[in-house]
mmCIF file of C-alpha atoms and ligand atoms in Angstrom:
data_model
loop_
_atom_site.group_PDB
_atom_site.id
_atom_site.type_symbol
_atom_site.label_atom_id
_atom_site.label_comp_id
_atom_site.label_asym_id
_atom_site.label_seq_id
_atom_site.Cartn_x
_atom_site.Cartn_y
_atom_site.Cartn_z
ATOM 1 C CA MET Q 1 -40.972 -25.735 -61.492
ATOM 2 C CA GLU Q 2 -41.259 -22.736 -59.412
ATOM 3 C CA THR Q 3 -38.867 -22.848 -56.519
ATOM 4 C CA GLN Q 4 -40.818 -22.099 -53.104
ATOM 5 C CA LEU Q 5 -39.179 -20.310 -50.285
ATOM 6 C CA LEU Q 6 -40.221 -21.864 -47.133
ATOM 7 C CA THR Q 7 -40.196 -20.054 -43.716
ATOM 8 C CA GLU Q 8 -39.000 -21.461 -40.489
ATOM 9 C CA GLN Q 9 -42.391 -22.712 -39.537
ATOM 10 C CA GLU Q 10 -42.347 -25.057 -42.689
ATOM 11 C CA VAL Q 11 -39.475 -27.391 -41.624
ATOM 12 C CA ALA Q 12 -42.041 -30.123 -42.064
ATOM 13 C CA ARG Q 13 -42.631 -29.352 -45.579
ATOM 14 C CA ALA Q 14 -38.996 -29.165 -46.291
ATOM 15 C CA CYS Q 15 -38.703 -32.668 -44.563
ATOM 16 C CA SER Q 16 -41.771 -34.208 -46.747
ATOM 17 C CA PHE Q 17 -39.781 -33.197 -49.994
ATOM 18 C CA LEU Q 18 -36.573 -34.937 -48.760
ATOM 19 C CA LYS Q 19 -38.715 -37.924 -47.731
ATOM 20 C CA LYS Q 20 -40.077 -38.255 -51.370
ATOM 21 C CA GLY Q 21 -36.459 -38.247 -52.627
ATOM 22 C CA GLU Q 22 -36.473 -34.525 -53.727
ATOM 23 C CA ILE Q 23 -33.666 -31.907 -52.959
ATOM 24 C CA VAL Q 24 -34.254 -28.748 -51.050
ATOM 25 C CA GLY Q 25 -32.078 -25.666 -50.128
ATOM 26 C CA MET Q 26 -31.068 -25.754 -46.504
ATOM 27 C CA PRO Q 27 -29.607 -22.989 -44.291
ATOM 28 C CA THR Q 28 -26.561 -23.849 -42.095
ATOM 29 C CA GLU Q 29 -24.394 -21.765 -40.090
ATOM 30 C CA THR Q 30 -21.561 -21.712 -42.768
ATOM 31 C CA VAL Q 31 -23.379 -21.444 -46.237
ATOM 32 C CA TYR Q 32 -26.658 -22.634 -47.678
ATOM 33 C CA GLY Q 33 -26.517 -26.286 -48.838
ATOM 34 C CA LEU Q 34 -28.453 -28.280 -51.432
ATOM 35 C CA ALA Q 35 -29.850 -31.245 -49.245
ATOM 36 C CA ALA Q 36 -31.071 -34.716 -49.992
ATOM 37 C CA ASN Q 37 -31.627 -37.997 -48.210
ATOM 38 C CA GLY Q 38 -27.949 -39.132 -47.720
ATOM 39 C CA LEU Q 39 -29.113 -42.773 -47.865
ATOM 40 C CA ASN Q 40 -31.147 -42.549 -51.132
ATOM 41 C CA PRO Q 41 -28.720 -42.752 -54.142
ATOM 42 C CA GLU Q 42 -31.297 -41.552 -56.594
ATOM 43 C CA ALA Q 43 -32.009 -38.588 -54.590
ATOM 44 C CA VAL Q 44 -28.299 -37.915 -54.059
ATOM 45 C CA GLN Q 45 -27.725 -38.210 -57.793
ATOM 46 C CA ARG Q 46 -30.217 -35.027 -58.247
ATOM 47 C CA ILE Q 47 -27.706 -32.887 -56.276
ATOM 48 C CA PHE Q 48 -25.138 -33.671 -59.041
ATOM 49 C CA GLN Q 49 -27.531 -32.818 -61.674
ATOM 50 C CA ALA Q 50 -28.872 -29.664 -60.251
ATOM 51 C CA LYS Q 51 -25.263 -28.147 -59.245
ATOM 52 C CA GLY Q 52 -23.572 -29.573 -62.609
ATOM 53 C CA ARG Q 53 -21.047 -31.138 -60.014
ATOM 54 C CA PRO Q 54 -18.599 -33.742 -61.296
ATOM 55 C CA GLN Q 55 -19.521 -37.198 -60.345
ATOM 56 C CA ASP Q 56 -16.058 -37.718 -58.579
ATOM 57 C CA ASN Q 57 -16.302 -34.994 -56.202
ATOM 58 C CA PRO Q 58 -17.683 -36.573 -52.851
ATOM 59 C CA LEU Q 59 -20.449 -35.050 -50.591
ATOM 60 C CA ILE Q 60 -20.618 -34.553 -46.837
ATOM 61 C CA LEU Q 61 -23.127 -36.135 -44.504
ATOM 62 C CA HIS Q 62 -24.931 -34.007 -42.090
ATOM 63 C CA ILE Q 63 -25.885 -35.670 -38.848
ATOM 64 C CA PRO Q 64 -27.750 -34.446 -35.618
ATOM 65 C CA SER Q 65 -24.780 -35.435 -33.091
ATOM 66 C CA ALA Q 66 -21.498 -37.416 -32.718
ATOM 67 C CA SER Q 67 -23.688 -40.318 -31.486
ATOM 68 C CA TRP Q 68 -24.544 -40.981 -35.316
ATOM 69 C CA LEU Q 69 -20.798 -41.499 -36.253
ATOM 70 C CA PRO Q 70 -20.745 -45.302 -35.689
ATOM 71 C CA ARG Q 71 -23.502 -45.644 -38.022
ATOM 72 C CA TYR Q 72 -21.587 -44.324 -40.957
ATOM 73 C CA CYS Q 73 -17.919 -44.824 -39.741
ATOM 74 C CA GLU Q 74 -15.544 -47.417 -39.006
ATOM 75 C CA HIS Q 75 -12.355 -47.309 -36.598
ATOM 76 C CA ILE Q 76 -13.308 -43.831 -35.198
ATOM 77 C CA PRO Q 77 -10.030 -42.376 -33.670
ATOM 78 C CA LYS Q 78 -10.158 -40.773 -30.209
ATOM 79 C CA GLU Q 79 -9.262 -37.383 -31.746
ATOM 80 C CA ALA Q 80 -12.351 -37.423 -33.818
ATOM 81 C CA TRP Q 81 -14.605 -37.829 -30.563
ATOM 82 C CA LEU Q 82 -12.542 -35.032 -28.969
ATOM 83 C CA LEU Q 83 -12.954 -32.617 -31.815
ATOM 84 C CA ALA Q 84 -16.579 -33.522 -32.019
ATOM 85 C CA GLU Q 85 -17.058 -32.768 -28.520
ATOM 86 C CA HIS Q 86 -15.662 -29.337 -28.811
ATOM 87 C CA PHE Q 87 -16.503 -28.144 -32.225
ATOM 88 C CA TRP Q 88 -19.859 -29.975 -32.914
ATOM 89 C CA PRO Q 89 -22.405 -28.596 -33.546
ATOM 90 C CA GLY Q 90 -20.383 -26.517 -35.844
ATOM 91 C CA PRO Q 91 -18.240 -25.671 -38.971
ATOM 92 C CA LEU Q 92 -15.955 -28.773 -38.831
ATOM 93 C CA THR Q 93 -16.226 -31.820 -41.335
ATOM 94 C CA MET Q 94 -14.275 -34.794 -40.338
ATOM 95 C CA VAL Q 95 -13.222 -37.323 -43.167
ATOM 96 C CA LEU Q 96 -13.337 -40.948 -41.575
ATOM 97 C CA GLU Q 97 -13.209 -44.561 -42.943
ATOM 98 C CA ALA Q 98 -16.746 -45.289 -44.259
ATOM 99 C CA LYS Q 99 -18.986 -48.029 -43.635
ATOM 100 C CA HIS Q 100 -20.857 -49.824 -46.518
ATOM 101 C CA THR Q 101 -24.052 -48.099 -44.875
ATOM 102 C CA VAL Q 102 -23.027 -44.949 -46.805
ATOM 103 C CA PRO Q 103 -23.938 -45.173 -50.545
ATOM 104 C CA SER Q 104 -21.016 -45.040 -53.010
ATOM 105 C CA VAL Q 105 -22.548 -42.053 -54.835
ATOM 106 C CA VAL Q 106 -22.142 -39.960 -51.682
ATOM 107 C CA ARG Q 107 -18.582 -41.021 -51.281
ATOM 108 C CA ALA Q 108 -17.826 -40.849 -55.014
ATOM 109 C CA ASN Q 109 -16.479 -44.459 -54.698
ATOM 110 C CA LEU Q 110 -13.888 -43.553 -52.118
ATOM 111 C CA PRO Q 111 -13.362 -45.657 -48.902
ATOM 112 C CA THR Q 112 -13.761 -42.442 -46.642
ATOM 113 C CA VAL Q 113 -16.826 -40.206 -45.976
ATOM 114 C CA GLY Q 114 -17.091 -36.708 -44.678
ATOM 115 C CA LEU Q 115 -19.323 -35.987 -41.652
ATOM 116 C CA ARG Q 116 -20.478 -32.877 -40.022
ATOM 117 C CA CYS Q 117 -23.036 -31.764 -37.426
ATOM 118 C CA PRO Q 118 -24.257 -28.263 -38.281
ATOM 119 C CA GLN Q 119 -25.074 -25.434 -35.804
ATOM 120 C CA HIS Q 120 -28.073 -23.912 -37.467
ATOM 121 C CA PRO Q 121 -31.180 -24.644 -35.659
ATOM 122 C CA LEU Q 122 -33.328 -25.211 -38.768
ATOM 123 C CA ALA Q 123 -30.542 -27.641 -40.158
ATOM 124 C CA LEU Q 124 -30.661 -29.536 -37.080
ATOM 125 C CA ALA Q 125 -34.439 -29.306 -36.957
ATOM 126 C CA LEU Q 126 -34.671 -30.547 -40.303
ATOM 127 C CA ILE Q 127 -32.108 -33.614 -39.881
ATOM 128 C CA GLU Q 128 -34.126 -34.497 -36.677
ATOM 129 C CA ALA Q 129 -37.527 -34.492 -38.533
ATOM 130 C CA CYS Q 130 -36.244 -36.627 -41.360
ATOM 131 C CA ASP Q 131 -34.320 -39.071 -39.128
ATOM 132 C CA PHE Q 132 -31.688 -39.883 -41.829
ATOM 133 C CA PRO Q 133 -28.184 -38.202 -42.614
ATOM 134 C CA ILE Q 134 -28.663 -35.269 -45.008
ATOM 135 C CA ALA Q 135 -26.150 -35.135 -47.966
ATOM 136 C CA ALA Q 136 -25.395 -31.399 -48.853
ATOM 137 C CA PRO Q 137 -22.904 -29.674 -50.720
ATOM 138 C CA SER Q 138 -22.922 -25.914 -50.968
ATOM 139 C CA GLY Q 139 -26.023 -24.680 -52.829
ATOM 140 C CA ASN Q 140 -24.305 -22.848 -55.628
ATOM 141 C CA VAL Q 141 -23.936 -23.992 -59.272
ATOM 142 C CA SER Q 142 -20.624 -25.808 -59.398
ATOM 143 C CA GLY Q 143 -17.636 -23.166 -59.681
ATOM 144 C CA LYS Q 144 -19.690 -20.314 -58.676
ATOM 145 C CA PRO Q 145 -19.371 -18.649 -55.060
ATOM 146 C CA SER Q 146 -21.218 -20.296 -52.291
ATOM 147 C CA PRO Q 147 -24.580 -18.836 -51.203
ATOM 148 C CA THR Q 148 -24.927 -17.233 -47.767
ATOM 149 C CA THR Q 149 -28.488 -16.130 -48.095
ATOM 150 C CA ALA Q 150 -31.652 -17.870 -49.541
ATOM 151 C CA ALA Q 151 -31.934 -15.194 -52.274
ATOM 152 C CA ALA Q 152 -28.392 -15.959 -53.320
ATOM 153 C CA MET Q 153 -29.339 -19.650 -53.665
ATOM 154 C CA LEU Q 154 -32.195 -18.700 -55.541
ATOM 155 C CA GLU Q 155 -30.303 -17.068 -58.200
ATOM 156 C CA ASP Q 156 -28.591 -20.456 -58.903
ATOM 157 C CA MET Q 157 -31.162 -22.923 -58.146
ATOM 158 C CA GLN Q 158 -34.479 -21.150 -59.444
ATOM 159 C CA GLY Q 159 -36.699 -23.713 -61.359
ATOM 160 C CA LYS Q 160 -34.120 -26.405 -60.526
ATOM 161 C CA ILE Q 161 -35.471 -27.429 -57.060
ATOM 162 C CA PRO Q 162 -38.764 -27.426 -55.416
ATOM 163 C CA ALA Q 163 -38.020 -25.371 -52.213
ATOM 164 C CA ILE Q 164 -35.550 -23.502 -50.142
ATOM 165 C CA LEU Q 165 -35.898 -23.147 -46.408
ATOM 166 C CA GLN Q 166 -34.974 -19.805 -45.405
ATOM 167 C CA GLY Q 167 -32.913 -19.367 -42.325
ATOM 168 C CA GLY Q 168 -31.479 -15.799 -42.566
ATOM 169 C CA PRO Q 169 -27.877 -14.902 -43.558
ATOM 170 C CA CYS Q 170 -25.355 -17.515 -42.481
ATOM 171 C CA GLN Q 171 -23.454 -16.482 -39.353
ATOM 172 C CA VAL Q 172 -20.071 -18.151 -40.186
ATOM 173 C CA GLY Q 173 -20.013 -17.289 -44.177
ATOM 174 C CA VAL Q 174 -17.437 -19.672 -45.287
ATOM 175 C CA GLU Q 175 -17.828 -23.351 -45.379
ATOM 176 C CA SER Q 176 -16.660 -25.816 -42.733
ATOM 177 C CA THR Q 177 -13.110 -26.664 -42.143
ATOM 178 C CA ILE Q 178 -12.428 -30.345 -43.508
ATOM 179 C CA ILE Q 179 -9.761 -32.534 -42.024
ATOM 180 C CA SER Q 180 -8.943 -36.119 -42.650
ATOM 181 C CA LEU Q 181 -8.307 -38.402 -39.700
ATOM 182 C CA GLY Q 182 -6.087 -41.315 -40.858
ATOM 183 C CA GLU Q 183 -2.508 -41.912 -39.500
ATOM 184 C CA GLU Q 184 -2.077 -38.325 -39.549
ATOM 185 C CA ILE Q 185 -4.442 -35.609 -39.346
ATOM 186 C CA THR Q 186 -4.482 -33.465 -42.396
ATOM 187 C CA LEU Q 187 -6.287 -30.254 -43.295
ATOM 188 C CA LEU Q 188 -7.931 -30.508 -46.597
ATOM 189 C CA ARG Q 189 -9.950 -27.146 -46.512
ATOM 190 C CA ALA Q 190 -9.575 -24.172 -44.294
ATOM 191 C CA GLY Q 191 -12.911 -22.999 -42.917
ATOM 192 C CA GLY Q 192 -15.150 -21.896 -39.997
ATOM 193 C CA VAL Q 193 -12.972 -23.629 -37.301
ATOM 194 C CA PRO Q 194 -9.486 -22.332 -37.179
ATOM 195 C CA VAL Q 195 -6.745 -25.037 -37.548
ATOM 196 C CA GLU Q 196 -4.738 -23.276 -34.727
ATOM 197 C CA GLU Q 197 -7.756 -24.106 -32.455
ATOM 198 C CA MET Q 198 -7.783 -27.645 -33.098
ATOM 199 C CA GLU Q 199 -4.139 -28.053 -32.934
ATOM 200 C CA ALA Q 200 -4.331 -26.253 -29.442
ATOM 201 C CA LEU Q 201 -7.042 -28.896 -28.332
ATOM 202 C CA LEU Q 202 -5.291 -32.065 -29.733
ATOM 203 C CA GLY Q 203 -1.800 -30.890 -28.624
ATOM 204 C CA LYS Q 204 -0.295 -31.793 -32.032
ATOM 205 C CA GLU Q 205 0.143 -30.460 -35.526
ATOM 206 C CA ILE Q 206 -2.453 -30.672 -38.294
ATOM 207 C CA LEU Q 207 -0.754 -31.166 -41.541
ATOM 208 C CA ARG Q 208 -1.468 -28.521 -44.078
ATOM 209 C CA CYS Q 209 -1.623 -29.268 -47.906
ATOM 210 C CA LYS Q 210 -1.576 -26.099 -50.163
ATOM 211 C CA ALA Q 211 -4.879 -25.549 -51.752
ATOM 212 C CA GLU Q 212 -3.219 -25.813 -55.154
ATOM 213 C CA GLU Q 213 -2.200 -29.353 -54.442
ATOM 214 C CA VAL Q 214 -5.631 -30.561 -53.171
ATOM 215 C CA GLU Q 215 -7.795 -28.836 -55.858
ATOM 216 C CA LYS Q 216 -6.329 -30.369 -59.102
ATOM 217 C CA PRO Q 217 -6.841 -28.486 -62.281
ATOM 218 C CA LEU Q 218 -9.922 -30.077 -64.074
ATOM 219 C CA ALA Q 219 -8.030 -30.316 -67.340
ATOM 220 C CA PRO Q 220 -4.441 -30.050 -68.356
ATOM 221 C CA GLY Q 221 -3.463 -26.424 -69.165
ATOM 222 C CA MET Q 222 -6.762 -25.172 -67.588
ATOM 223 C CA LYS Q 223 -6.357 -23.106 -64.210
ATOM 224 C CA TYR Q 224 -8.860 -24.386 -61.474
ATOM 225 C CA ARG Q 225 -11.214 -21.486 -60.723
ATOM 226 C CA HIS Q 226 -13.787 -22.027 -57.756
ATOM 227 C CA TYR Q 227 -15.883 -19.592 -56.218
ATOM 228 C CA ALA Q 228 -15.501 -17.500 -59.298
ATOM 229 C CA PRO Q 229 -17.486 -14.354 -60.450
ATOM 230 C CA GLN Q 230 -17.714 -13.779 -64.145
ATOM 231 C CA ALA Q 231 -14.888 -11.138 -64.289
ATOM 232 C CA PRO Q 232 -11.311 -12.276 -63.549
ATOM 233 C CA VAL Q 233 -10.067 -11.735 -60.108
ATOM 234 C CA THR Q 234 -6.429 -10.697 -58.884
ATOM 235 C CA VAL Q 235 -5.615 -11.000 -55.265
ATOM 236 C CA VAL Q 236 -3.002 -8.847 -53.800
ATOM 237 C CA CYS Q 237 -1.099 -9.907 -50.463
ATOM 238 C CA GLY Q 238 0.955 -7.669 -48.219
ATOM 239 C CA GLU Q 239 0.718 -4.709 -45.984
ATOM 240 C CA ASN Q 240 0.645 -2.158 -48.947
ATOM 241 C CA SER Q 241 -2.066 -4.074 -51.034
ATOM 242 C CA ALA Q 242 -4.509 -1.043 -50.915
ATOM 243 C CA ALA Q 243 -2.170 1.365 -52.227
ATOM 244 C CA TRP Q 244 -0.766 -0.881 -54.819
ATOM 245 C CA ILE Q 245 -4.182 -1.738 -56.015
ATOM 246 C CA ALA Q 246 -5.351 2.082 -56.115
ATOM 247 C CA LYS Q 247 -2.327 2.654 -58.408
ATOM 248 C CA GLU Q 248 -2.863 -0.264 -60.777
ATOM 249 C CA ALA Q 249 -6.778 -0.334 -61.189
ATOM 250 C CA ALA Q 250 -8.842 1.174 -63.962
ATOM 251 C CA PRO Q 251 -11.540 3.439 -62.585
ATOM 252 C CA THR Q 252 -14.094 0.789 -63.903
ATOM 253 C CA ASP Q 253 -12.544 -2.221 -62.134
ATOM 254 C CA GLY Q 254 -14.251 -3.630 -59.035
ATOM 255 C CA ILE Q 255 -12.480 -3.455 -55.804
ATOM 256 C CA ILE Q 256 -12.758 -5.801 -52.719
ATOM 257 C CA CYS Q 257 -11.115 -4.010 -49.691
ATOM 258 C CA PHE Q 258 -10.844 -3.758 -45.812
ATOM 259 C CA ALA Q 259 -12.850 -0.858 -44.413
ATOM 260 C CA GLU Q 260 -9.728 1.247 -43.296
ATOM 261 C CA TYR Q 261 -8.832 1.613 -47.059
ATOM 262 C CA ALA Q 262 -12.252 2.550 -48.482
ATOM 263 C CA SER Q 263 -11.531 6.209 -48.919
ATOM 264 C CA LEU Q 264 -8.542 5.055 -51.580
ATOM 265 C CA PHE Q 265 -11.230 3.722 -53.642
ATOM 266 C CA SER Q 266 -14.029 6.372 -53.830
ATOM 267 C CA GLY Q 267 -15.564 6.413 -57.381
ATOM 268 C CA PHE Q 268 -14.435 2.577 -58.085
ATOM 269 C CA PRO Q 269 -17.438 -0.279 -57.635
ATOM 270 C CA THR Q 270 -16.353 -1.309 -54.233
ATOM 271 C CA GLN Q 271 -17.387 -4.097 -51.834
ATOM 272 C CA ILE Q 272 -15.925 -3.527 -48.217
ATOM 273 C CA ILE Q 273 -15.573 -6.914 -46.450
ATOM 274 C CA GLY Q 274 -14.982 -5.550 -42.913
ATOM 275 C CA LYS Q 275 -11.953 -4.380 -41.239
ATOM 276 C CA GLU Q 276 -8.576 -5.651 -41.976
ATOM 277 C CA ALA Q 277 -8.162 -7.581 -38.603
ATOM 278 C CA ASP Q 278 -11.690 -8.728 -38.322
ATOM 279 C CA TYR Q 279 -11.627 -12.043 -40.005
ATOM 280 C CA HIS Q 280 -15.134 -12.880 -38.721
ATOM 281 C CA ALA Q 281 -16.696 -9.917 -40.709
ATOM 282 C CA GLN Q 282 -14.634 -10.821 -43.725
ATOM 283 C CA ALA Q 283 -15.779 -14.322 -43.728
ATOM 284 C CA GLN Q 284 -19.566 -13.354 -43.417
ATOM 285 C CA GLN Q 285 -19.084 -11.116 -46.464
ATOM 286 C CA VAL Q 286 -16.655 -12.568 -48.789
ATOM 287 C CA PHE Q 287 -18.968 -14.642 -50.901
ATOM 288 C CA SER Q 288 -21.690 -11.996 -51.274
ATOM 289 C CA ALA Q 289 -18.965 -9.604 -52.192
ATOM 290 C CA LEU Q 290 -17.849 -11.974 -55.121
ATOM 291 C CA ARG Q 291 -21.313 -12.321 -56.137
ATOM 292 C CA TYR Q 292 -21.948 -8.632 -56.236
ATOM 293 C CA PHE Q 293 -19.939 -7.974 -59.280
ATOM 294 C CA ASP Q 294 -21.931 -10.319 -61.389
ATOM 295 C CA ASP Q 295 -24.718 -7.852 -61.424
ATOM 296 C CA THR Q 296 -22.214 -4.914 -62.411
ATOM 297 C CA SER Q 297 -20.159 -4.598 -65.684
ATOM 298 C CA VAL Q 298 -16.751 -4.567 -64.159
ATOM 299 C CA LYS Q 299 -14.124 -6.173 -66.441
ATOM 300 C CA LYS Q 300 -11.736 -6.932 -63.714
ATOM 301 C CA ILE Q 301 -11.842 -7.360 -59.857
ATOM 302 C CA TRP Q 302 -9.088 -6.587 -57.352
ATOM 303 C CA ALA Q 303 -9.027 -7.833 -53.754
ATOM 304 C CA GLN Q 304 -6.897 -7.290 -50.700
ATOM 305 C CA SER Q 305 -5.904 -10.691 -49.250
ATOM 306 C CA PRO Q 306 -6.243 -11.126 -45.363
ATOM 307 C CA ARG Q 307 -3.349 -12.692 -43.556
ATOM 308 C CA GLU Q 308 -3.372 -16.419 -43.498
ATOM 309 C CA GLU Q 309 -3.945 -17.100 -39.829
ATOM 310 C CA GLY Q 310 -6.955 -18.002 -37.906
ATOM 311 C CA LEU Q 311 -10.252 -17.565 -39.818
ATOM 312 C CA GLY Q 312 -8.342 -15.333 -42.162
ATOM 313 C CA LEU Q 313 -6.837 -18.549 -43.580
ATOM 314 C CA ALA Q 314 -10.323 -19.533 -44.838
ATOM 315 C CA VAL Q 315 -11.228 -16.061 -46.256
ATOM 316 C CA ALA Q 316 -7.833 -15.864 -48.150
ATOM 317 C CA ASN Q 317 -8.240 -19.338 -49.596
ATOM 318 C CA ARG Q 318 -11.645 -18.349 -50.922
ATOM 319 C CA LEU Q 319 -10.322 -15.122 -52.546
ATOM 320 C CA HIS Q 320 -7.193 -17.062 -53.927
ATOM 321 C CA LYS Q 321 -9.417 -19.748 -55.509
ATOM 322 C CA ALA Q 322 -11.777 -17.287 -56.975
ATOM 323 C CA SER Q 323 -8.767 -15.696 -58.717
ATOM 324 C CA GLY Q 324 -7.701 -18.978 -60.032
ATOM 325 C CA PHE Q 325 -4.439 -18.287 -58.063
ATOM 326 C CA GLN Q 326 -3.781 -14.901 -59.738
ATOM 327 C CA LEU Q 327 -1.944 -13.599 -56.752
ATOM 328 C CA VAL Q 328 0.521 -10.572 -56.383
ATOM 329 C CA TYR Q 329 2.856 -10.963 -53.240
ATOM 330 C CA LEU Q 330 4.070 -7.415 -52.275
ATOM 331 C CA GLU Q 331 7.237 -7.289 -49.897
ATOM 332 C CA ASP Q 332 6.264 -5.754 -46.489
ATOM 333 C CA VAL Q 333 8.162 -2.717 -45.702
ATOM 334 C CA THR Q 334 9.149 -2.621 -42.035
HETATM 335 O O1 TXA N 401 -19.869 -25.853 -44.651
HETATM 336 C C1 TXA N 401 -19.884 -26.790 -45.401
HETATM 337 O O2 TXA N 401 -19.108 -27.811 -45.480
HETATM 338 C C2 TXA N 401 -21.111 -26.836 -46.537
HETATM 339 C C3 TXA N 401 -22.319 -26.775 -45.892
HETATM 340 C C4 TXA N 401 -23.614 -27.036 -46.742
HETATM 341 O O3 TXA N 401 -22.363 -27.980 -44.664
HETATM 342 N N1 TXA N 401 -20.940 -27.849 -47.468
HETATM 343 C C5 TXA N 401 -19.963 -27.804 -48.252
HETATM 344 O O4 TXA N 401 -19.875 -29.073 -49.160
HETATM 345 O O5 TXA N 401 -19.121 -26.973 -48.534
HETATM 346 P P1 TXA N 401 -19.131 -28.950 -50.557
HETATM 347 O O6 TXA N 401 -19.461 -30.337 -51.185
HETATM 348 O O7 TXA N 401 -19.448 -27.692 -51.279
HETATM 349 O O8 TXA N 401 -17.716 -29.075 -50.241
HETATM 350 C C6 TXA N 401 -17.368 -30.317 -49.452
HETATM 351 C C7 TXA N 401 -15.797 -30.706 -49.894
HETATM 352 C C8 TXA N 401 -15.703 -31.059 -51.357
HETATM 353 O O9 TXA N 401 -14.511 -30.282 -51.930
HETATM 354 C C9 TXA N 401 -15.580 -32.540 -51.345
HETATM 355 O O10 TXA N 401 -14.331 -32.698 -52.476
HETATM 356 C C10 TXA N 401 -14.770 -32.689 -50.001
HETATM 357 O O11 TXA N 401 -15.540 -31.627 -49.216
HETATM 358 N N2 TXA N 401 -15.017 -34.039 -49.559
HETATM 359 C C11 TXA N 401 -16.282 -34.612 -49.312
HETATM 360 N N3 TXA N 401 -16.133 -35.977 -48.993
HETATM 361 C C12 TXA N 401 -14.803 -36.144 -48.949
HETATM 362 C C13 TXA N 401 -13.961 -37.308 -48.694
HETATM 363 N N4 TXA N 401 -14.484 -38.454 -48.400
HETATM 364 N N5 TXA N 401 -12.694 -37.236 -48.900
HETATM 365 C C14 TXA N 401 -12.059 -36.044 -49.145
HETATM 366 N N6 TXA N 401 -12.826 -34.972 -49.507
HETATM 367 C C15 TXA N 401 -14.059 -35.080 -49.205
HETATM 368 MG MG1 MG N 402 -18.967 -26.328 -52.380
#
């Protein structure tokens, strides 16, 4: 099967694939997703096959507005309505109690379901044309960095899916923030909406679980790596990270650094992901930087870690996971 690239005029074609139970690439403001009719279990099953995704990892449903929440969720707390009002359409996924209208394959048999209203105009147009919720994980092969362009998604999905709807490079660049709303509100994944902004809106704390605790190793003795390029990654945290990397790295190693420090790495294969304080630029570029090195012969990749605040938390988390938590913490000298 040749994977077709559809233009923004071809939303109706993308929709007709989905209506037939096929799966297609869909642009969102966070990353490209692998879309299926979320109410058709056979179609949803195709997502797991194409990605090589473990069956016990649930999918999120994409809906066109908060007014669809009661179709798929039970006992919606007032905080969910408030968050939806402020952050939807946008990069926030809320995990709520599921109704039986949500097929169990979407939820991986959990009693809950993740819901998100995306901001990309083509994603919204596609959901509205289909008139059903779209189940979509990130459009990468399981374990690889998420795709932020149609070309990156094509690298992973060529020949496996009939089409990708092209919507330009993703504006946010990291996936949605995921929170669960039960008795407590808990952060399950840092992402495009900074937790601090949600806490300010709600006037209460959102519990953080460490990424290491959420993402359990797949097998005993095996370190969990997600978003991972072929070469092993080491992430260095602290204000002297660039100088430290410049001393440790072999000339053939790949470097992911902030713009201010690029001159330390002339001659190295380097990906600059924006200025040190520009978390927005870093989020836009972190996945393409990780993917870039797969077309090179680097044996090892070193990355500077952003501070774990605001959108920087999401960027740091993607890099830390890509390294399988191979982290070096340097002491700051003040
Ligand atoms: O920005 C995004 O969220 C992108 C775009 C395409 O919308 N989607 C995305 O999906 O990142 P995915 O499947 O790659 O990541 C969703 C995460 C998974 O780690 C999954 O385990 C978690 O959400 N998740 C989904 N439903 C859940 C549930 N009911 N309870 C806990 N975690 C859930
Ligand atoms: Mg993913």
